[in-house]
Amino acid sequence: MDPMFIAILNDPWVKEQNKTKSSYYRFTNDTRYHYEFKYEFSSKIKNNDHRLLILLNGRGRICADYWKFSVGRRIISALRASGFSILTICSKSRMFDIYTAIQYNIELKMIYESLQIWINTVYYRTFQSYPRLYIHGISIGSVFATLLSRVLPIQAQILCVNIGDETALTTRSIYPNDMQTRLVLDPTYANWFYFDFCYNAKTKPVHNRSLCPFQSDANHFYTVPPTWYVTFKGDPWVSIKMYRRMQEKIQNDSLNLGGVLLNHKKSVQIDIIHPINVTPTYMQENFDLWHNKPYASRIFFEYLTNFTVSNNSEQRGTCHCSPVNFTYWEGFPNITRTWTNKQQAEHRDYIRDVKTFRGTFCEDICGDLFTYHSMGSRNTQKALDWITELDKLRHSLKIKDYLTRPLRIWMYSKESITKDTKRFLSSKIDWTSISKQYEIYSSEYHLQDYFRRLQSLNSVSRHNLIWTAEPLLADFYIIPSNLMFFYFETHPEILNETQLSSVYERLNNVYFYKLLMNVHNMFLYSTMTSTASLVGANHVIVLPDIGNIGFLYNKTQQLLRNVIKLTFTDTKQNILSPASKSPSGYEDTPVTFKYGYDIVMPSFTKLGLNRNVPLNWNMSFSQKKRLFYFAYNINHSSTLQSIHKHLLFLKRDLQQKKQYNKTTEIKGKLYETISIMSELVESNEYFHEIQSSVFSFCPDTSLLRSSRLYETMQLGAIPVILTDNIVLPFERFIDWRSFIIKWNINHLKGMIDSIKRIDQLENYVKLKIEKIKSHANAFQWPYDHIEQDGRDKHVFVPKKDLNGSAKNAIHYIALELRCRRLEQFYGLTSDIFSAQSVKAQHLACKSHPKICPCRDKQRSVAFQEYM
């Protein structure tokens, strides 16, 4: 077999070809704008950490050179080892337009649009995720890299043997500061903006399309990214002084050019590569073709050290960077014939390699050996380590920025997302028209009304929430819905099964499913996530009690799988991990609530007192007349049939004197032990009796779906929650253990005996009541239901909000949302039991305990019994 053929066959480039694929983009017949995208995906992507480095070579080079040249393969090898996917972009003209300004640079626009297509149709289609982008340029490729980095979300750039385009590196963007900050610090947002928002702006009517590149002559540029300069000591074209001058220019205006990240001392670095001290084994170790040819490396070293220069004045050295002719002795056969046969054979093989692979040979010699103006691979890993360090810095700066500003919210207009549901759009939303027993669900209206009030405040925050006039900058997007109202408007309590089924079908298919699809199809904000599996995670919807109603179809629930739901629910599933078994036996309950992800809020509670019947709001322990009480207010949504069997058994035992005396003596005073009413009680009597009792039973069947829990606290009694695994409002911020009793109803009798045996019971009760008073506002809404102008109305009550300083329900909802967003920054998903989510919650609470208090197992109210 021909030795030359064997050499080519053994060339590592041939083997490398199998690892790459290419895409081609041709927008015109002009071959100057024909591009190859040659790429190789990483096999080391972990934890959804997608990093893609774009390689731009110098004049006259092609994409394959990175895999063909030994020095290129060393760059590729370093990228692989660090988990980067690789993309090389090359023009058929083997040149880039580095002379035309960004806004008018046709080639820049062509590559920008080609990359948008490639990212969406190749990378995203493969991984369902956008990668963080970095860029590496060599020579003219470095200049073009600085242009491309202003129209793409480039997180960092490595510029070799060129300082880049000075105008591109020193021109400020005219994006507003808040948008620049978010683009710089939030790669997920930046990727979404360029590869989803701007890409789909061509087919969807999006807000502020003019902010996208090439949509106007304005400097709507991405910020100048952190820059790692690689300069060669032997480079005759670009001096080290030129790099230092450019570094100084960038650093002197870094805040305006690239924000807090570019302003950091690590963000503009110069790495000076010096010529290497060559040894006989250097080329054997670094030039792939000679790994198994020590003789070739030795012959090369002899040529190098003897400094054999061509005697022909018309010829140059073998490589442009050196006068050395590395094939000199080939022209003197009378001398080489004096060598041994082995020496002659080895020399012929060496000469053949140098000639056959001259390009890769010279790239190695000029770049890594002589540090001339050429491709170099030395210190590549150092630059990649710098990128990793910057990524960590970027994340910490992102968290710092988030913690120093209000939470930005934006809410869709109902008209825009319900325009094709005319029957529902034209309906007048009036919660006072619905039966009193459903008034607790009016929080659906209250929150939406409060968010709209934020909109009218002209960027003034309340409860550390602020309405952003620019929806592109929102942390959370609020989906306004009247689902609960439309449901209760039908008076479901009087409907038969067929009628209810018709209501469900109408609410799902005609209203709610269409509403959610409009949010997704008409707007792009729901896709502002790191992966396709998280679509909707930056959205919030108010769905009081949806877990218990359970009428949402599966296709509707799928659209809500990542949306954060504000709800009050006593659903038992999804509190436990998938491997656990519910202790309550509710495994088949339809559930949309996700513990640790969705947010439990209190119901709207209004004490419907007759003003002519005053109450003693500060009744002391000694003024109470009984220990335990339970009754149904006539206005409660629950019916007599829902009274728990254990309470009925307890009432029977009392009547038959099987278990308890009717009275209990404490410090010489007799108290009625327990009063359980099996009939409906009018409101004023109900309130009086609770206030006259030390403890009030709150069975799980009516706990969070009724106002009983909150009425009990408002009336100065201690709630006794009779359930096992229940999630209470704002658990993370309120220590429920300090002011309620929670007990499994199966152990009810033992609990009563335990309470009666408490030493210093009066002091015990006093402490709990004081704690209840300290949290009195936490479960109140700054709204009231009043009669005005002859009709009932729900009205906002400013004195219950105190310009956002009152610690009411809105305050705690804001705390929950703020914590949830922070946890998302650390990796929280709706799959709350995944290793990623568990780690995210741990990192958030350990790093920022004031924003996200850690869930202390000893304080958890979800599973434990406590007094």
PDB file of N, CA, C and O in Angstrom, residues 123-177:
ATOM      1  N   TYR A 123     -30.169  22.664  17.610  1.00  0.00           N
ATOM      2  CA  TYR A 123     -29.794  22.480  19.020  1.00  0.00           C
ATOM      3  C   TYR A 123     -31.029  22.296  19.908  1.00  0.00           C
ATOM      4  O   TYR A 123     -31.127  21.319  20.662  1.00  0.00           O
ATOM      5  N   TYR A 124     -31.977  23.220  19.807  1.00  0.00           N
ATOM      6  CA  TYR A 124     -33.160  23.143  20.683  1.00  0.00           C
ATOM      7  C   TYR A 124     -33.980  21.894  20.383  1.00  0.00           C
ATOM      8  O   TYR A 124     -34.526  21.263  21.290  1.00  0.00           O
ATOM      9  N   ARG A 125     -34.046  21.541  19.131  1.00  0.00           N
ATOM     10  CA  ARG A 125     -34.813  20.344  18.763  1.00  0.00           C
ATOM     11  C   ARG A 125     -34.162  19.094  19.348  1.00  0.00           C
ATOM     12  O   ARG A 125     -34.835  18.122  19.662  1.00  0.00           O
ATOM     13  N   THR A 126     -32.847  19.128  19.517  1.00  0.00           N
ATOM     14  CA  THR A 126     -32.122  17.976  20.076  1.00  0.00           C
ATOM     15  C   THR A 126     -32.233  17.920  21.591  1.00  0.00           C
ATOM     16  O   THR A 126     -32.471  16.864  22.166  1.00  0.00           O
ATOM     17  N   PHE A 127     -32.068  19.073  22.247  1.00  0.00           N
ATOM     18  CA  PHE A 127     -31.959  19.085  23.715  1.00  0.00           C
ATOM     19  C   PHE A 127     -33.139  19.726  24.432  1.00  0.00           C
ATOM     20  O   PHE A 127     -33.208  19.671  25.666  1.00  0.00           O
ATOM     21  N   GLN A 128     -34.047  20.352  23.687  1.00  0.00           N
ATOM     22  CA  GLN A 128     -35.161  21.075  24.302  1.00  0.00           C
ATOM     23  C   GLN A 128     -34.660  22.131  25.281  1.00  0.00           C
ATOM     24  O   GLN A 128     -35.254  22.380  26.343  1.00  0.00           O
ATOM     25  N   SER A 129     -33.546  22.723  24.934  1.00  0.00           N
ATOM     26  CA  SER A 129     -32.934  23.730  25.788  1.00  0.00           C
ATOM     27  C   SER A 129     -32.018  24.602  24.938  1.00  0.00           C
ATOM     28  O   SER A 129     -31.438  24.131  23.958  1.00  0.00           O
ATOM     29  N   TYR A 130     -31.913  25.874  25.324  1.00  0.00           N
ATOM     30  CA  TYR A 130     -30.955  26.757  24.671  1.00  0.00           C
ATOM     31  C   TYR A 130     -29.627  26.694  25.428  1.00  0.00           C
ATOM     32  O   TYR A 130     -29.606  26.623  26.649  1.00  0.00           O
ATOM     33  N   PRO A 131     -28.499  26.749  24.701  1.00  0.00           N
ATOM     34  CA  PRO A 131     -27.192  26.706  25.383  1.00  0.00           C
ATOM     35  C   PRO A 131     -26.712  28.117  25.737  1.00  0.00           C
ATOM     36  O   PRO A 131     -27.078  29.097  25.078  1.00  0.00           O
ATOM     37  N   ARG A 132     -25.901  28.216  26.770  1.00  0.00           N
ATOM     38  CA  ARG A 132     -25.179  29.460  27.009  1.00  0.00           C
ATOM     39  C   ARG A 132     -24.105  29.570  25.932  1.00  0.00           C
ATOM     40  O   ARG A 132     -23.387  28.604  25.653  1.00  0.00           O
ATOM     41  N   LEU A 133     -23.965  30.737  25.339  1.00  0.00           N
ATOM     42  CA  LEU A 133     -23.068  30.920  24.202  1.00  0.00           C
ATOM     43  C   LEU A 133     -21.774  31.617  24.610  1.00  0.00           C
ATOM     44  O   LEU A 133     -21.784  32.581  25.383  1.00  0.00           O
ATOM     45  N   TYR A 134     -20.682  31.128  24.051  1.00  0.00           N
ATOM     46  CA  TYR A 134     -19.366  31.739  24.209  1.00  0.00           C
ATOM     47  C   TYR A 134     -18.736  31.763  22.812  1.00  0.00           C
ATOM     48  O   TYR A 134     -19.177  31.048  21.907  1.00  0.00           O
ATOM     49  N   ILE A 135     -17.712  32.583  22.645  1.00  0.00           N
ATOM     50  CA  ILE A 135     -17.115  32.691  21.314  1.00  0.00           C
ATOM     51  C   ILE A 135     -15.595  32.730  21.425  1.00  0.00           C
ATOM     52  O   ILE A 135     -15.046  33.290  22.388  1.00  0.00           O
ATOM     53  N   HIS A 136     -14.946  32.108  20.444  1.00  0.00           N
ATOM     54  CA  HIS A 136     -13.483  32.020  20.389  1.00  0.00           C
ATOM     55  C   HIS A 136     -13.066  32.402  18.978  1.00  0.00           C
ATOM     56  O   HIS A 136     -13.466  31.758  18.006  1.00  0.00           O
ATOM     57  N   GLY A 137     -12.312  33.497  18.861  1.00  0.00           N
ATOM     58  CA  GLY A 137     -11.891  33.951  17.545  1.00  0.00           C
ATOM     59  C   GLY A 137     -10.378  33.944  17.407  1.00  0.00           C
ATOM     60  O   GLY A 137      -9.652  34.112  18.390  1.00  0.00           O
ATOM     61  N   ILE A 138      -9.922  33.731  16.183  1.00  0.00           N
ATOM     62  CA  ILE A 138      -8.491  33.754  15.881  1.00  0.00           C
ATOM     63  C   ILE A 138      -8.260  34.744  14.748  1.00  0.00           C
ATOM     64  O   ILE A 138      -8.919  34.665  13.705  1.00  0.00           O
ATOM     65  N   SER A 139      -7.364  35.711  14.975  1.00  0.00           N
ATOM     66  CA  SER A 139      -6.995  36.693  13.974  1.00  0.00           C
ATOM     67  C   SER A 139      -8.226  37.470  13.506  1.00  0.00           C
ATOM     68  O   SER A 139      -8.919  38.073  14.320  1.00  0.00           O
ATOM     69  N   ILE A 140      -8.546  37.421  12.213  1.00  0.00           N
ATOM     70  CA  ILE A 140      -9.727  38.130  11.717  1.00  0.00           C
ATOM     71  C   ILE A 140     -11.000  37.573  12.348  1.00  0.00           C
ATOM     72  O   ILE A 140     -11.979  38.292  12.547  1.00  0.00           O
ATOM     73  N   GLY A 141     -10.978  36.278  12.686  1.00  0.00           N
ATOM     74  CA  GLY A 141     -12.117  35.692  13.396  1.00  0.00           C
ATOM     75  C   GLY A 141     -12.370  36.392  14.722  1.00  0.00           C
ATOM     76  O   GLY A 141     -13.516  36.506  15.176  1.00  0.00           O
ATOM     77  N   SER A 142     -11.304  36.899  15.367  1.00  0.00           N
ATOM     78  CA  SER A 142     -11.466  37.645  16.614  1.00  0.00           C
ATOM     79  C   SER A 142     -12.183  38.970  16.370  1.00  0.00           C
ATOM     80  O   SER A 142     -13.009  39.403  17.175  1.00  0.00           O
ATOM     81  N   VAL A 143     -11.852  39.611  15.268  1.00  0.00           N
ATOM     82  CA  VAL A 143     -12.502  40.886  14.938  1.00  0.00           C
ATOM     83  C   VAL A 143     -13.990  40.661  14.704  1.00  0.00           C
ATOM     84  O   VAL A 143     -14.847  41.383  15.241  1.00  0.00           O
ATOM     85  N   PHE A 144     -14.307  39.645  13.907  1.00  0.00           N
ATOM     86  CA  PHE A 144     -15.712  39.372  13.620  1.00  0.00           C
ATOM     87  C   PHE A 144     -16.440  38.900  14.886  1.00  0.00           C
ATOM     88  O   PHE A 144     -17.631  39.166  15.055  1.00  0.00           O
ATOM     89  N   ALA A 145     -15.726  38.221  15.763  1.00  0.00           N
ATOM     90  CA  ALA A 145     -16.335  37.768  17.020  1.00  0.00           C
ATOM     91  C   ALA A 145     -16.839  38.946  17.834  1.00  0.00           C
ATOM     92  O   ALA A 145     -17.901  38.875  18.460  1.00  0.00           O
ATOM     93  N   THR A 146     -16.082  40.053  17.857  1.00  0.00           N
ATOM     94  CA  THR A 146     -16.519  41.215  18.633  1.00  0.00           C
ATOM     95  C   THR A 146     -17.745  41.873  18.021  1.00  0.00           C
ATOM     96  O   THR A 146     -18.538  42.503  18.730  1.00  0.00           O
ATOM     97  N   LEU A 147     -17.933  41.747  16.711  1.00  0.00           N
ATOM     98  CA  LEU A 147     -19.164  42.239  16.069  1.00  0.00           C
ATOM     99  C   LEU A 147     -20.337  41.327  16.409  1.00  0.00           C
ATOM    100  O   LEU A 147     -21.419  41.782  16.785  1.00  0.00           O
ATOM    101  N   LEU A 148     -20.108  40.024  16.268  1.00  0.00           N
ATOM    102  CA  LEU A 148     -21.170  39.050  16.503  1.00  0.00           C
ATOM    103  C   LEU A 148     -21.622  39.064  17.962  1.00  0.00           C
ATOM    104  O   LEU A 148     -22.802  38.847  18.261  1.00  0.00           O
ATOM    105  N   SER A 149     -20.707  39.353  18.877  1.00  0.00           N
ATOM    106  CA  SER A 149     -21.048  39.336  20.302  1.00  0.00           C
ATOM    107  C   SER A 149     -21.953  40.499  20.696  1.00  0.00           C
ATOM    108  O   SER A 149     -22.489  40.501  21.799  1.00  0.00           O
ATOM    109  N   ARG A 150     -22.148  41.467  19.804  1.00  0.00           N
ATOM    110  CA  ARG A 150     -23.051  42.576  20.112  1.00  0.00           C
ATOM    111  C   ARG A 150     -24.462  42.342  19.604  1.00  0.00           C
ATOM    112  O   ARG A 150     -25.360  43.159  19.886  1.00  0.00           O
ATOM    113  N   VAL A 151     -24.680  41.262  18.861  1.00  0.00           N
ATOM    114  CA  VAL A 151     -26.039  40.951  18.386  1.00  0.00           C
ATOM    115  C   VAL A 151     -26.480  39.563  18.847  1.00  0.00           C
ATOM    116  O   VAL A 151     -27.521  39.064  18.415  1.00  0.00           O
ATOM    117  N   LEU A 152     -25.699  38.943  19.712  1.00  0.00           N
ATOM    118  CA  LEU A 152     -26.012  37.628  20.257  1.00  0.00           C
ATOM    119  C   LEU A 152     -25.690  37.610  21.744  1.00  0.00           C
ATOM    120  O   LEU A 152     -24.830  38.364  22.201  1.00  0.00           O
ATOM    121  N   PRO A 153     -26.334  36.740  22.510  1.00  0.00           N
ATOM    122  CA  PRO A 153     -26.081  36.691  23.964  1.00  0.00           C
ATOM    123  C   PRO A 153     -24.796  35.935  24.297  1.00  0.00           C
ATOM    124  O   PRO A 153     -24.807  34.872  24.915  1.00  0.00           O
ATOM    125  N   ILE A 154     -23.668  36.494  23.884  1.00  0.00           N
ATOM    126  CA  ILE A 154     -22.361  35.875  24.134  1.00  0.00           C
ATOM    127  C   ILE A 154     -21.966  36.141  25.585  1.00  0.00           C
ATOM    128  O   ILE A 154     -21.817  37.294  25.995  1.00  0.00           O
ATOM    129  N   GLN A 155     -21.750  35.078  26.344  1.00  0.00           N
ATOM    130  CA  GLN A 155     -21.463  35.214  27.776  1.00  0.00           C
ATOM    131  C   GLN A 155     -20.004  35.603  28.036  1.00  0.00           C
ATOM    132  O   GLN A 155     -19.700  36.235  29.051  1.00  0.00           O
ATOM    133  N   ALA A 156     -19.111  35.238  27.133  1.00  0.00           N
ATOM    134  CA  ALA A 156     -17.691  35.591  27.258  1.00  0.00           C
ATOM    135  C   ALA A 156     -17.032  35.331  25.913  1.00  0.00           C
ATOM    136  O   ALA A 156     -17.471  34.459  25.149  1.00  0.00           O
ATOM    137  N   GLN A 157     -15.970  36.077  25.620  1.00  0.00           N
ATOM    138  CA  GLN A 157     -15.277  35.892  24.353  1.00  0.00           C
ATOM    139  C   GLN A 157     -13.782  35.728  24.593  1.00  0.00           C
ATOM    140  O   GLN A 157     -13.183  36.393  25.438  1.00  0.00           O
ATOM    141  N   ILE A 158     -13.205  34.799  23.827  1.00  0.00           N
ATOM    142  CA  ILE A 158     -11.758  34.569  23.841  1.00  0.00           C
ATOM    143  C   ILE A 158     -11.231  35.061  22.502  1.00  0.00           C
ATOM    144  O   ILE A 158     -11.586  34.517  21.455  1.00  0.00           O
ATOM    145  N   LEU A 159     -10.411  36.092  22.528  1.00  0.00           N
ATOM    146  CA  LEU A 159      -9.904  36.703  21.303  1.00  0.00           C
ATOM    147  C   LEU A 159      -8.405  36.443  21.184  1.00  0.00           C
ATOM    148  O   LEU A 159      -7.619  36.882  22.026  1.00  0.00           O
ATOM    149  N   CYS A 160      -8.039  35.711  20.141  1.00  0.00           N
ATOM    150  CA  CYS A 160      -6.634  35.325  19.949  1.00  0.00           C
ATOM    151  C   CYS A 160      -5.985  36.142  18.840  1.00  0.00           C
ATOM    152  O   CYS A 160      -6.548  36.306  17.755  1.00  0.00           O
ATOM    153  N   VAL A 161      -4.804  36.630  19.105  1.00  0.00           N
ATOM    154  CA  VAL A 161      -3.928  37.365  18.199  1.00  0.00           C
ATOM    155  C   VAL A 161      -4.624  38.507  17.467  1.00  0.00           C
ATOM    156  O   VAL A 161      -4.296  38.811  16.325  1.00  0.00           O
ATOM    157  N   ASN A 162      -5.593  39.145  18.120  1.00  0.00           N
ATOM    158  CA  ASN A 162      -6.190  40.364  17.594  1.00  0.00           C
ATOM    159  C   ASN A 162      -6.999  41.020  18.708  1.00  0.00           C
ATOM    160  O   ASN A 162      -7.631  40.318  19.506  1.00  0.00           O
ATOM    161  N   ILE A 163      -6.994  42.345  18.740  1.00  0.00           N
ATOM    162  CA  ILE A 163      -7.724  43.045  19.809  1.00  0.00           C
ATOM    163  C   ILE A 163      -9.211  43.157  19.513  1.00  0.00           C
ATOM    164  O   ILE A 163      -9.988  43.551  20.377  1.00  0.00           O
ATOM    165  N   GLY A 164      -9.650  42.790  18.308  1.00  0.00           N
ATOM    166  CA  GLY A 164     -11.053  42.903  17.961  1.00  0.00           C
ATOM    167  C   GLY A 164     -11.375  44.258  17.364  1.00  0.00           C
ATOM    168  O   GLY A 164     -10.507  45.112  17.156  1.00  0.00           O
ATOM    169  N   ASP A 165     -12.645  44.476  17.058  1.00  0.00           N
ATOM    170  CA  ASP A 165     -13.091  45.738  16.476  1.00  0.00           C
ATOM    171  C   ASP A 165     -13.281  46.760  17.592  1.00  0.00           C
ATOM    172  O   ASP A 165     -14.112  46.592  18.482  1.00  0.00           O
ATOM    173  N   GLU A 166     -12.517  47.838  17.548  1.00  0.00           N
ATOM    174  CA  GLU A 166     -12.538  48.817  18.633  1.00  0.00           C
ATOM    175  C   GLU A 166     -13.900  49.467  18.789  1.00  0.00           C
ATOM    176  O   GLU A 166     -14.370  49.688  19.908  1.00  0.00           O
ATOM    177  N   THR A 167     -14.547  49.774  17.696  1.00  0.00           N
ATOM    178  CA  THR A 167     -15.879  50.396  17.778  1.00  0.00           C
ATOM    179  C   THR A 167     -16.872  49.461  18.454  1.00  0.00           C
ATOM    180  O   THR A 167     -17.660  49.874  19.315  1.00  0.00           O
ATOM    181  N   ALA A 168     -16.844  48.191  18.064  1.00  0.00           N
ATOM    182  CA  ALA A 168     -17.757  47.219  18.674  1.00  0.00           C
ATOM    183  C   ALA A 168     -17.498  47.058  20.167  1.00  0.00           C
ATOM    184  O   ALA A 168     -18.416  46.830  20.947  1.00  0.00           O
ATOM    185  N   LEU A 169     -16.252  47.209  20.569  1.00  0.00           N
ATOM    186  CA  LEU A 169     -15.884  47.005  21.970  1.00  0.00           C
ATOM    187  C   LEU A 169     -16.075  48.244  22.834  1.00  0.00           C
ATOM    188  O   LEU A 169     -15.995  48.152  24.058  1.00  0.00           O
ATOM    189  N   THR A 170     -16.331  49.374  22.221  1.00  0.00           N
ATOM    190  CA  THR A 170     -16.412  50.615  23.008  1.00  0.00           C
ATOM    191  C   THR A 170     -17.702  51.395  22.779  1.00  0.00           C
ATOM    192  O   THR A 170     -17.850  52.510  23.268  1.00  0.00           O
ATOM    193  N   THR A 171     -18.652  50.824  22.042  1.00  0.00           N
ATOM    194  CA  THR A 171     -19.934  51.497  21.793  1.00  0.00           C
ATOM    195  C   THR A 171     -20.968  51.027  22.803  1.00  0.00           C
ATOM    196  O   THR A 171     -21.183  49.827  22.974  1.00  0.00           O
ATOM    197  N   ARG A 172     -21.609  51.974  23.449  1.00  0.00           N
ATOM    198  CA  ARG A 172     -22.629  51.631  24.453  1.00  0.00           C
ATOM    199  C   ARG A 172     -23.936  51.223  23.776  1.00  0.00           C
ATOM    200  O   ARG A 172     -24.295  51.726  22.715  1.00  0.00           O
ATOM    201  N   SER A 173     -24.636  50.327  24.419  1.00  0.00           N
ATOM    202  CA  SER A 173     -25.978  49.953  23.974  1.00  0.00           C
ATOM    203  C   SER A 173     -26.965  50.984  24.499  1.00  0.00           C
ATOM    204  O   SER A 173     -26.739  51.610  25.544  1.00  0.00           O
ATOM    205  N   ILE A 174     -28.070  51.171  23.790  1.00  0.00           N
ATOM    206  CA  ILE A 174     -29.085  52.113  24.271  1.00  0.00           C
ATOM    207  C   ILE A 174     -30.248  51.386  24.946  1.00  0.00           C
ATOM    208  O   ILE A 174     -31.277  51.996  25.234  1.00  0.00           O
ATOM    209  N   TYR A 175     -30.096  50.082  25.185  1.00  0.00           N
ATOM    210  CA  TYR A 175     -31.113  49.390  25.972  1.00  0.00           C
ATOM    211  C   TYR A 175     -31.215  50.061  27.349  1.00  0.00           C
ATOM    212  O   TYR A 175     -30.195  50.503  27.908  1.00  0.00           O
ATOM    213  N   PRO A 176     -32.424  50.117  27.931  1.00  0.00           N
ATOM    214  CA  PRO A 176     -32.554  50.651  29.297  1.00  0.00           C
ATOM    215  C   PRO A 176     -31.686  49.848  30.267  1.00  0.00           C
ATOM    216  O   PRO A 176     -31.410  48.663  30.041  1.00  0.00           O
ATOM    217  N   ASN A 177     -31.268  50.489  31.348  1.00  0.00           N
ATOM    218  CA  ASN A 177     -30.358  49.849  32.300  1.00  0.00           C
ATOM    219  C   ASN A 177     -30.901  48.529  32.837  1.00  0.00           C
ATOM    220  O   ASN A 177     -30.156  47.549  32.975  1.00  0.00           O
TER     221      ASN A 177
END
